[in-house]
Structure formats: structure tokens, C-alpha cells
Tab-separated table of C-alpha atoms and ligand atoms in Angstrom:
chain	number	residue	atom	x	y	z
A	1	MET	CA	32.067	-11.958	15.750
A	2	SER	CA	29.253	-13.709	17.266
A	3	ARG	CA	25.852	-14.266	15.533
A	4	PHE	CA	24.349	-12.003	18.415
A	5	ARG	CA	27.348	-9.349	18.124
A	6	ALA	CA	26.633	-9.431	14.256
A	7	ALA	CA	23.091	-8.755	14.833
A	8	ALA	CA	23.740	-6.315	17.198
A	9	ALA	CA	26.028	-4.094	15.040
A	10	VAL	CA	23.424	-4.592	12.167
A	11	LEU	CA	21.043	-3.105	14.750
A	12	ALA	CA	23.494	-0.222	15.815
A	13	ALA	CA	24.028	0.598	12.174
A	14	VAL	CA	20.467	0.721	11.508
A	15	LEU	CA	19.172	2.535	14.585
A	16	LEU	CA	22.001	5.238	14.821
A	17	PRO	CA	21.070	7.508	11.973
A	18	LEU	CA	18.265	8.728	14.143
A	19	PRO	CA	17.164	12.206	13.383
A	20	ALA	CA	18.764	14.308	16.559
A	21	GLY	CA	16.338	15.141	18.948
A	22	ALA	CA	13.501	13.105	17.613
A	23	ALA	CA	11.836	12.829	20.913
A	24	GLU	CA	8.780	10.735	19.837
A	25	GLN	CA	10.312	7.439	17.979
A	26	VAL	CA	9.057	3.893	17.773
A	27	ASN	CA	11.032	0.705	16.349
A	28	VAL	CA	9.541	-1.700	14.410
A	29	TYR	CA	11.102	-4.884	13.190
A	30	THR	CA	9.699	-6.432	10.306
A	31	TYR	CA	9.465	-9.189	7.447
A	32	ARG	CA	8.032	-7.135	5.317
A	33	GLU	CA	10.130	-5.442	2.513
A	34	THR	CA	10.961	-1.846	3.204
A	35	LYS	CA	9.627	-0.671	-0.020
A	36	LEU	CA	6.097	-2.109	0.993
A	37	VAL	CA	6.045	-0.539	4.605
A	38	GLN	CA	7.826	2.565	4.005
A	39	PRO	CA	4.954	4.818	2.584
A	40	LEU	CA	2.906	3.469	5.352
A	41	PHE	CA	5.180	4.735	8.170
A	42	GLU	CA	5.842	8.105	6.144
A	43	ALA	CA	2.179	8.305	6.737
A	44	PHE	CA	2.160	7.627	10.146
A	45	THR	CA	4.996	10.285	11.241
A	46	LYS	CA	3.215	12.846	9.255
A	47	ASP	CA	0.102	12.082	11.273
A	48	THR	CA	1.414	11.422	14.767
A	49	GLY	CA	5.152	13.226	14.329
A	50	ILE	CA	6.445	9.822	15.722
A	51	ALA	CA	9.473	8.972	13.778
A	52	VAL	CA	9.517	4.997	12.911
A	53	ASN	CA	12.838	3.001	12.617
A	54	VAL	CA	12.399	0.365	10.412
A	55	ILE	CA	14.692	-3.168	11.200
A	56	SER	CA	14.128	-5.461	8.224
A	57	ALA	CA	15.156	-8.799	7.636
A	58	SER	CA	14.217	-12.186	6.008
A	59	SER	CA	14.313	-14.575	8.970
A	60	GLY	CA	15.700	-14.581	12.439
A	61	LEU	CA	14.059	-11.395	13.584
A	62	GLU	CA	12.147	-13.654	16.631
A	63	GLN	CA	15.726	-15.103	17.723
A	64	ARG	CA	17.479	-11.477	17.276
A	65	ILE	CA	14.424	-9.824	19.615
A	66	LYS	CA	14.953	-12.780	22.091
A	67	ALA	CA	18.902	-12.265	22.064
A	68	GLU	CA	18.585	-8.779	22.752
A	69	GLY	CA	16.667	-9.369	26.251
A	70	ASP	CA	15.452	-6.363	28.097
A	71	LYS	CA	17.812	-4.157	26.155
A	72	SER	CA	15.989	-4.925	22.976
A	73	PRO	CA	15.028	-1.856	21.417
A	74	ALA	CA	12.203	-3.347	19.656
A	75	ASP	CA	8.637	-2.184	20.091
A	76	VAL	CA	6.230	-3.692	17.426
A	77	LEU	CA	7.115	-6.669	15.363
A	78	LEU	CA	5.055	-6.895	12.059
A	79	THR	CA	5.163	-10.264	10.533
A	80	VAL	CA	3.127	-12.484	8.003
A	81	ASP	CA	1.651	-15.468	8.627
A	82	ILE	CA	0.198	-17.262	11.572
A	83	GLY	CA	3.145	-19.489	11.851
A	84	ARG	CA	5.621	-16.624	12.438
A	85	ILE	CA	3.273	-15.002	14.717
A	86	ASP	CA	2.906	-17.835	16.931
A	87	GLU	CA	6.476	-18.389	16.581
A	88	ALA	CA	6.864	-14.992	18.171
A	89	VAL	CA	4.606	-15.494	21.052
A	90	GLN	CA	6.101	-19.070	21.799
A	91	ALA	CA	9.381	-17.451	21.659
A	92	GLY	CA	8.046	-15.361	24.677
A	93	ILE	CA	9.240	-12.035	23.054
A	94	THR	CA	5.738	-10.475	23.108
A	95	GLN	CA	3.079	-8.476	25.695
A	96	PRO	CA	-0.579	-8.347	25.266
A	97	ILE	CA	-1.497	-5.194	23.216
A	98	GLY	CA	-4.098	-4.163	25.272
A	99	SER	CA	-6.147	-1.567	22.998
A	100	ALA	CA	-9.605	-1.556	23.131
A	101	VAL	CA	-9.569	0.330	19.902
A	102	ILE	CA	-7.804	-2.771	18.393
A	103	ASP	CA	-10.339	-5.227	20.226
A	104	GLU	CA	-13.520	-2.976	18.512
A	105	THR	CA	-11.689	-2.882	15.094
A	106	VAL	CA	-10.321	-6.200	14.244
A	107	PRO	CA	-12.832	-9.133	14.494
A	108	ALA	CA	-12.278	-11.389	17.365
A	109	ARG	CA	-11.229	-14.320	14.877
A	110	TYR	CA	-8.098	-12.335	13.789
A	111	ARG	CA	-6.869	-11.606	17.189
A	112	ASP	CA	-5.417	-13.468	19.902
A	113	PRO	CA	-7.781	-14.174	22.855
A	114	ASN	CA	-5.020	-13.321	25.187
A	115	GLY	CA	-4.179	-10.174	23.262
A	116	HIS	CA	-0.658	-10.991	22.031
A	117	TRP	CA	-1.172	-10.322	18.217
A	118	ALA	CA	-3.690	-8.732	15.825
A	119	GLY	CA	-4.014	-9.350	12.347
A	120	ILE	CA	-3.781	-6.504	10.314
A	121	SER	CA	-4.499	-7.714	6.512
A	122	MET	CA	-5.536	-11.234	5.218
A	123	ARG	CA	-4.266	-13.467	2.460
A	124	ALA	CA	-6.219	-16.159	1.160
A	125	ARG	CA	-5.038	-19.767	0.373
A	126	VAL	CA	-6.512	-20.260	-3.251
A	127	ILE	CA	-6.481	-22.555	-6.581
A	128	TYR	CA	-4.470	-21.068	-9.605
A	129	ALA	CA	-6.724	-23.323	-12.248
A	130	SER	CA	-5.637	-23.466	-15.852
A	131	LYS	CA	-8.046	-21.388	-18.034
A	132	ASP	CA	-7.811	-23.903	-20.763
A	133	ARG	CA	-8.055	-27.154	-18.933
A	134	VAL	CA	-10.451	-26.550	-15.866
A	135	LYS	CA	-13.733	-25.647	-16.678
A	136	GLN	CA	-15.213	-25.372	-13.077
A	137	ASP	CA	-15.325	-22.213	-11.381
A	138	ALA	CA	-15.952	-23.692	-7.540
A	139	ILE	CA	-13.952	-26.195	-5.804
A	140	THR	CA	-13.624	-27.429	-2.071
A	141	TYR	CA	-10.553	-27.902	-0.128
A	142	GLU	CA	-11.827	-31.347	0.344
A	143	GLU	CA	-12.289	-32.103	-3.199
A	144	LEU	CA	-8.654	-31.349	-3.832
A	145	ALA	CA	-8.326	-35.364	-2.570
A	146	ASP	CA	-10.789	-36.511	-4.823
A	147	PRO	CA	-9.201	-39.066	-7.326
A	148	LYS	CA	-10.668	-36.965	-10.555
A	149	TRP	CA	-7.330	-34.767	-9.891
A	150	LYS	CA	-4.955	-37.495	-9.974
A	151	GLY	CA	-1.411	-36.301	-11.261
A	152	LYS	CA	-2.998	-32.606	-11.823
A	153	ILE	CA	-2.242	-30.704	-8.730
A	154	CYS	CA	0.894	-28.549	-7.950
A	155	ILE	CA	2.093	-27.303	-4.486
A	156	ARG	CA	4.840	-26.006	-2.468
A	157	SER	CA	6.408	-28.024	0.450
A	158	GLY	CA	3.681	-29.172	2.720
A	159	GLN	CA	5.990	-27.998	5.653
A	160	HIS	CA	5.667	-24.425	4.306
A	161	ILE	CA	4.052	-21.931	6.841
A	162	TYR	CA	1.329	-21.075	4.453
A	163	ASN	CA	0.535	-24.932	3.707
A	164	ASN	CA	0.922	-25.645	7.392
A	165	ALA	CA	-1.661	-23.327	8.490
A	166	LEU	CA	-3.985	-24.588	5.633
A	167	PHE	CA	-3.580	-28.142	6.672
A	168	ALA	CA	-3.698	-26.999	10.399
A	169	ALA	CA	-7.285	-25.574	9.594
A	170	TYR	CA	-8.214	-28.829	8.138
A	171	VAL	CA	-7.360	-30.681	11.503
A	172	ALA	CA	-9.125	-27.917	13.035
A	173	LYS	CA	-11.952	-28.612	11.257
A	174	HIS	CA	-12.329	-32.339	10.620
A	175	GLY	CA	-9.851	-33.724	13.058
A	176	GLU	CA	-6.685	-35.610	12.811
A	177	ALA	CA	-7.658	-38.810	11.294
A	178	LYS	CA	-9.806	-37.226	8.567
A	179	ALA	CA	-7.149	-35.005	8.039
A	180	GLU	CA	-4.296	-37.516	7.451
A	181	GLU	CA	-6.604	-39.210	4.779
A	182	TRP	CA	-7.123	-35.939	3.249
A	183	LEU	CA	-3.135	-35.463	3.162
A	184	ARG	CA	-2.819	-38.893	1.612
A	185	GLY	CA	-5.578	-38.166	-1.272
A	186	LEU	CA	-3.980	-34.676	-1.748
A	187	LYS	CA	-0.512	-35.887	-2.043
A	188	ALA	CA	-1.601	-39.100	-4.374
A	189	ASN	CA	-2.843	-36.344	-6.723
A	190	LEU	CA	0.352	-34.413	-7.240
A	191	ALA	CA	1.634	-34.200	-10.462
A	192	GLN	CA	5.198	-33.679	-9.300
A	193	LYS	CA	7.179	-33.583	-6.085
A	194	PRO	CA	6.207	-30.420	-3.611
A	195	SER	CA	8.712	-27.788	-4.798
A	196	GLY	CA	9.292	-23.987	-5.590
A	197	GLY	CA	6.824	-21.339	-4.250
A	198	ASP	CA	3.538	-20.073	-5.068
A	199	ARG	CA	4.888	-18.324	-8.187
A	200	GLU	CA	6.736	-21.504	-9.503
A	201	THR	CA	3.240	-23.414	-9.071
A	202	ALA	CA	1.268	-21.047	-11.133
A	203	ARG	CA	4.504	-21.444	-13.665
A	204	ASP	CA	3.929	-25.056	-13.863
A	205	VAL	CA	-0.014	-24.784	-14.570
A	206	ALA	CA	0.781	-22.205	-17.046
A	207	ALA	CA	3.329	-24.991	-18.468
A	208	GLY	CA	0.891	-27.813	-18.527
A	209	LYS	CA	2.504	-29.724	-15.749
A	210	CYS	CA	-0.502	-29.570	-13.773
A	211	ASP	CA	-4.086	-28.214	-13.834
A	212	ILE	CA	-4.586	-26.560	-10.670
A	213	GLY	CA	-1.846	-25.136	-7.948
A	214	ILE	CA	-2.369	-23.853	-4.653
A	215	GLY	CA	-1.344	-20.461	-3.772
A	216	ASN	CA	-1.905	-17.120	-1.797
A	217	THR	CA	-4.001	-14.382	-3.477
A	218	TYR	CA	-1.236	-11.768	-3.426
A	219	TYR	CA	1.268	-13.601	-5.756
A	220	TRP	CA	-1.451	-13.830	-8.440
A	221	ALA	CA	-2.117	-9.890	-8.322
A	222	LEU	CA	2.013	-9.398	-8.210
A	223	MET	CA	2.371	-11.382	-11.071
A	224	MET	CA	-0.140	-9.901	-13.087
A	225	ASN	CA	0.347	-6.506	-12.199
A	226	ASN	CA	4.092	-5.831	-11.191
A	227	ASP	CA	6.260	-8.651	-12.757
A	228	PRO	CA	5.979	-8.492	-16.744
A	229	ASP	CA	8.141	-11.740	-16.779
A	230	LYS	CA	5.475	-13.673	-14.740
A	231	LYS	CA	2.389	-12.187	-16.268
A	232	PRO	CA	2.127	-15.250	-18.450
A	233	TRP	CA	1.743	-17.382	-15.675
A	234	ALA	CA	-0.963	-15.315	-14.034
A	235	GLU	CA	-2.871	-14.875	-17.411
A	236	ALA	CA	-2.712	-18.815	-18.190
A	237	THR	CA	-4.598	-19.506	-14.786
A	238	LYS	CA	-7.974	-18.144	-12.959
A	239	VAL	CA	-8.160	-17.967	-9.281
A	240	ILE	CA	-10.985	-19.940	-7.937
A	241	LEU	CA	-11.510	-19.105	-4.066
A	242	PRO	CA	-11.854	-22.599	-2.526
A	243	THR	CA	-14.290	-23.318	0.426
A	244	PHE	CA	-14.347	-25.888	3.173
A	245	GLU	CA	-17.641	-28.036	2.942
A	246	GLY	CA	-19.923	-25.926	4.663
A	247	GLY	CA	-17.741	-23.354	5.505
A	248	GLY	CA	-15.442	-20.509	3.754
A	249	THR	CA	-12.109	-19.826	2.314
A	250	HIS	CA	-9.053	-20.377	4.391
A	251	VAL	CA	-7.342	-16.840	5.091
A	252	ASN	CA	-3.976	-16.107	6.881
A	253	LEU	CA	-2.826	-12.643	8.797
A	254	SER	CA	-0.134	-10.409	8.184
A	255	GLY	CA	-0.074	-9.188	11.754
A	256	VAL	CA	1.248	-6.978	14.726
A	257	LEU	CA	2.628	-8.091	18.041
A	258	LEU	CA	3.716	-5.687	21.111
A	259	ALA	CA	7.242	-6.574	21.724
A	260	LYS	CA	7.693	-7.576	25.758
A	261	HIS	CA	10.431	-5.106	26.673
A	262	ALA	CA	9.015	-2.155	23.992
A	263	PRO	CA	10.874	0.853	25.379
A	264	ASN	CA	8.247	2.965	23.382
A	265	LYS	CA	5.060	0.854	24.496
A	266	ALA	CA	2.899	3.811	24.112
A	267	ASN	CA	3.814	4.701	20.714
A	268	GLY	CA	4.079	1.172	19.649
A	269	ILE	CA	0.716	1.122	20.584
A	270	LYS	CA	-0.535	3.905	19.003
A	271	LEU	CA	1.099	2.553	15.628
A	272	ILE	CA	-0.742	-0.750	15.963
A	273	GLU	CA	-4.133	1.146	16.444
A	274	TRP	CA	-3.125	3.942	13.502
A	275	LEU	CA	-2.558	0.549	11.399
A	276	ALA	CA	-5.941	-0.650	12.102
A	277	GLY	CA	-7.278	2.613	10.863
A	278	GLU	CA	-8.982	3.663	7.353
A	279	LYS	CA	-6.129	5.431	5.884
A	280	ALA	CA	-3.432	2.725	6.900
A	281	GLN	CA	-5.777	-0.017	5.832
A	282	GLN	CA	-6.300	1.346	2.282
A	283	ILE	CA	-2.500	1.923	1.651
A	284	TYR	CA	-1.431	-1.256	3.169
A	285	ALA	CA	-4.034	-3.695	1.517
A	286	ASP	CA	-3.622	-1.922	-1.637
A	287	ALA	CA	0.205	-1.929	-1.800
A	288	ASN	CA	0.513	-5.973	-1.079
A	289	TYR	CA	-2.688	-6.936	-2.380
A	290	GLU	CA	-4.043	-7.984	0.582
A	291	TYR	CA	-7.075	-7.854	1.964
A	292	PRO	CA	-7.934	-5.459	4.577
A	293	ILE	CA	-8.969	-6.457	8.096
A	294	ARG	CA	-10.674	-3.691	9.109
A	295	PRO	CA	-14.412	-4.202	8.179
A	296	GLY	CA	-15.928	-1.531	4.923
A	297	VAL	CA	-12.120	-0.485	3.450
A	298	PRO	CA	-12.449	-1.138	-0.428
A	299	LEU	CA	-10.428	-3.997	-2.213
A	300	ASN	CA	-7.561	-3.589	-4.633
A	301	PRO	CA	-9.471	-4.181	-7.918
A	302	THR	CA	-7.537	-7.164	-8.908
A	303	ILE	CA	-8.115	-8.938	-5.688
A	304	ALA	CA	-11.883	-7.906	-5.783
A	305	GLY	CA	-11.720	-9.691	-9.437
A	306	TYR	CA	-11.584	-12.823	-7.741
A	307	GLY	CA	-14.930	-12.840	-6.598
A	308	LYS	CA	-16.494	-11.897	-3.020
A	309	LEU	CA	-14.257	-13.675	-0.511
A	310	THR	CA	-16.441	-15.440	2.321
A	311	ALA	CA	-13.728	-15.890	4.638
A	312	ASP	CA	-13.763	-19.356	6.844
A	313	SER	CA	-15.046	-18.482	10.467
A	314	LEU	CA	-12.618	-20.717	12.212
A	315	PRO	CA	-10.658	-18.548	14.545
A	316	ILE	CA	-6.966	-18.073	13.574
A	317	ALA	CA	-5.936	-18.736	16.968
A	318	LYS	CA	-7.628	-22.539	16.413
A	319	ILE	CA	-5.398	-22.930	13.395
A	320	ALA	CA	-2.249	-22.022	15.424
A	321	ALA	CA	-3.057	-24.666	17.895
A	322	GLU	CA	-2.903	-27.234	15.183
A	323	ARG	CA	0.412	-26.382	13.519
A	324	LYS	CA	2.299	-29.184	15.119
A	325	THR	CA	-0.540	-31.867	14.452
A	326	ALA	CA	-0.639	-30.857	10.727
A	327	SER	CA	3.488	-30.534	10.401
A	328	THR	CA	3.646	-34.109	11.934
A	329	LEU	CA	1.028	-35.548	9.641
A	330	VAL	CA	3.069	-34.057	6.866
A	331	ASP	CA	6.440	-36.106	7.680
A	332	LYS	CA	3.805	-39.246	8.306
A	333	VAL	CA	2.214	-39.281	4.924
A	334	GLY	CA	5.605	-38.346	3.036
A	335	PHE	CA	3.885	-35.198	1.818
A	336	ASP	CA	7.186	-33.797	0.368
A	337	ASN	CA	8.961	-37.280	-0.660
B	401	LIG	FE1	4.518	-14.761	0.683
């Protein structure tokens, strides 16, 4: 069985048990875990009468939609990180959302200037600092290259999408040459070869292998509240919201895209608009420990406990434009070696 046929078979298996006679439906392809999105979609169906069919996967959704071509059942792609959002657009599987509601609700810097994607929540890339060994409560991204941190920093691979976006933001802010110098400085400060994920970074700070680690805001909250085994890693660390010199904290998006051949386009747009609404924003941000994209929606208490987020003003599309440069620099400085 070819990969395409295998994918098609999986899709059929998921799509077949549609409620008979369900006139209104929308098909969502997502990288998010089903248990995270199910309560949200149930609320949408209750509000609108539109049934939501969810195709969940941990990788390959863009390729799958591309392979399905104009027969793809995909209406909406719900994904995380500008890296994946950008890959979907580059794959040619999206179309402009074209929604005045989205344009009014989602701040311009969290939307594609061409309308192909919109953020629905945010995560910040921050510092997990040892409570015992780090006295300061503020830090800049620039400072991470300061020799005072030599042998004290832990981080996952420089090619991981989360770091790629952070490094791309650095390129967008300071230019390629300064970004290279910074990456060399950061690399020189690492306690160990980049490895693991953000949770393992917290683990290594807790174990004393490093004083500060770089991780996303939601992992710390998940460890603290939802994962008793890893709670000690959160308890040993404090979250510091770093800022760029003269700027704010680097944020990334979880976002939505409208599929190019969406068979239920109107319902897809309805869902996207609903996701930016007040009720969905609260459910979604709270369940995922993310920052709501819609101004004025209350934060989850753990997230609020990090302090007031001043998100950097750099448009996310500008970060997307520097992804390739950032990736090239990571290889050039041997960041992961
Ligand atoms: Fe993640």
C-alpha cells in the first residue's frame, strides 16, 4: 500500500462514521491532541449545529492534504508554530480566509498579510531559571550570549521549529551578522549539546546541569499542574519572561488556515471566526495554557503568574521570512554539534 493510499484509508476510517444526515459539517486537520480540541469543537457544534470531523496526526498533515489534491476533505488546518503554518502556505494547500471578523479580532501582527493564516492563541519562548542559583528576575535574549552564562544554559536543538522562530526573530531584529555572533555566543554558553525537548530542559535545570533553560510557556504550566512526575522540575525553576533589548517577549502562534479546496468553505470560515470568539478563546487558552489572541480574554492563573507579558511587536510574518536564514546560521555555527 502506498503512503498515499495508507493515508486515504486512515482518513476514510475516521470520516466514515459521520452522523447520517448531518447536513452541515466541517473537516478539521490538526496537530493538536484530540482531547485538547474536542471540548472546543463540541461547544462549536452546540452553538452552530455544524458537526466537526477531526483528523488528528503528529506529522505529515500538509503532505497528506497536498496528496489528496482537489479531492481533499480538509476544510480547516489547526496547527502550532509559525514554522508549520508557513510550511502549509509554502505547500500551496491554503487559500485566503477572507474574514472581516478575523481581521477585526486578531491583531495584524498575528495574521498573514495575504490572509492565509491567523493566530488563535500565543505561546512565548521564555527562560526556566533555577530558583536556587539565579537571582535575577529579568533578562534579555541578547544577554544569553554574555560570557557570564558560560556553561550554564540548556536548550533543545537549534533546528527545532520553536528555536528556529526565536532565532529568526533575532535575525529580523538585528540582521544576519549580529544574529550569527549571538548564536556563537549562545552556543559557547551551553552546558551541554542541545538535546531533548523543553521539559527535559527544565529537568536538567532542576538537576543542576545548567542554571537557565529555554522553553515555551505552556510546558512549565503543564508540568506544574498536569504532570505529577515532572512537577518537581517546574518547582525547581521560575519562569522569566525575557525581552529583546528595546522590545518585548518573543511569541509564536497556534494558528488556523483555510484549505485551498475546502469542500465546506463557508463552515470552515464560520469555525475560524468562532475560534476567535470570546468563549472559544477562553476554553482554548485555558485548556492549552496559552495566551488568548483576542484582547481582553482572561489568562489562565498559572500563565498570569509569570508576570505581565509584553509581546514583541515584530509581525510574525517577518519572523517567517527569516526562518531559512536562521536555520542556515544554526548549521554554520555548529549549534547542535
Ligand atoms: Fe510544544
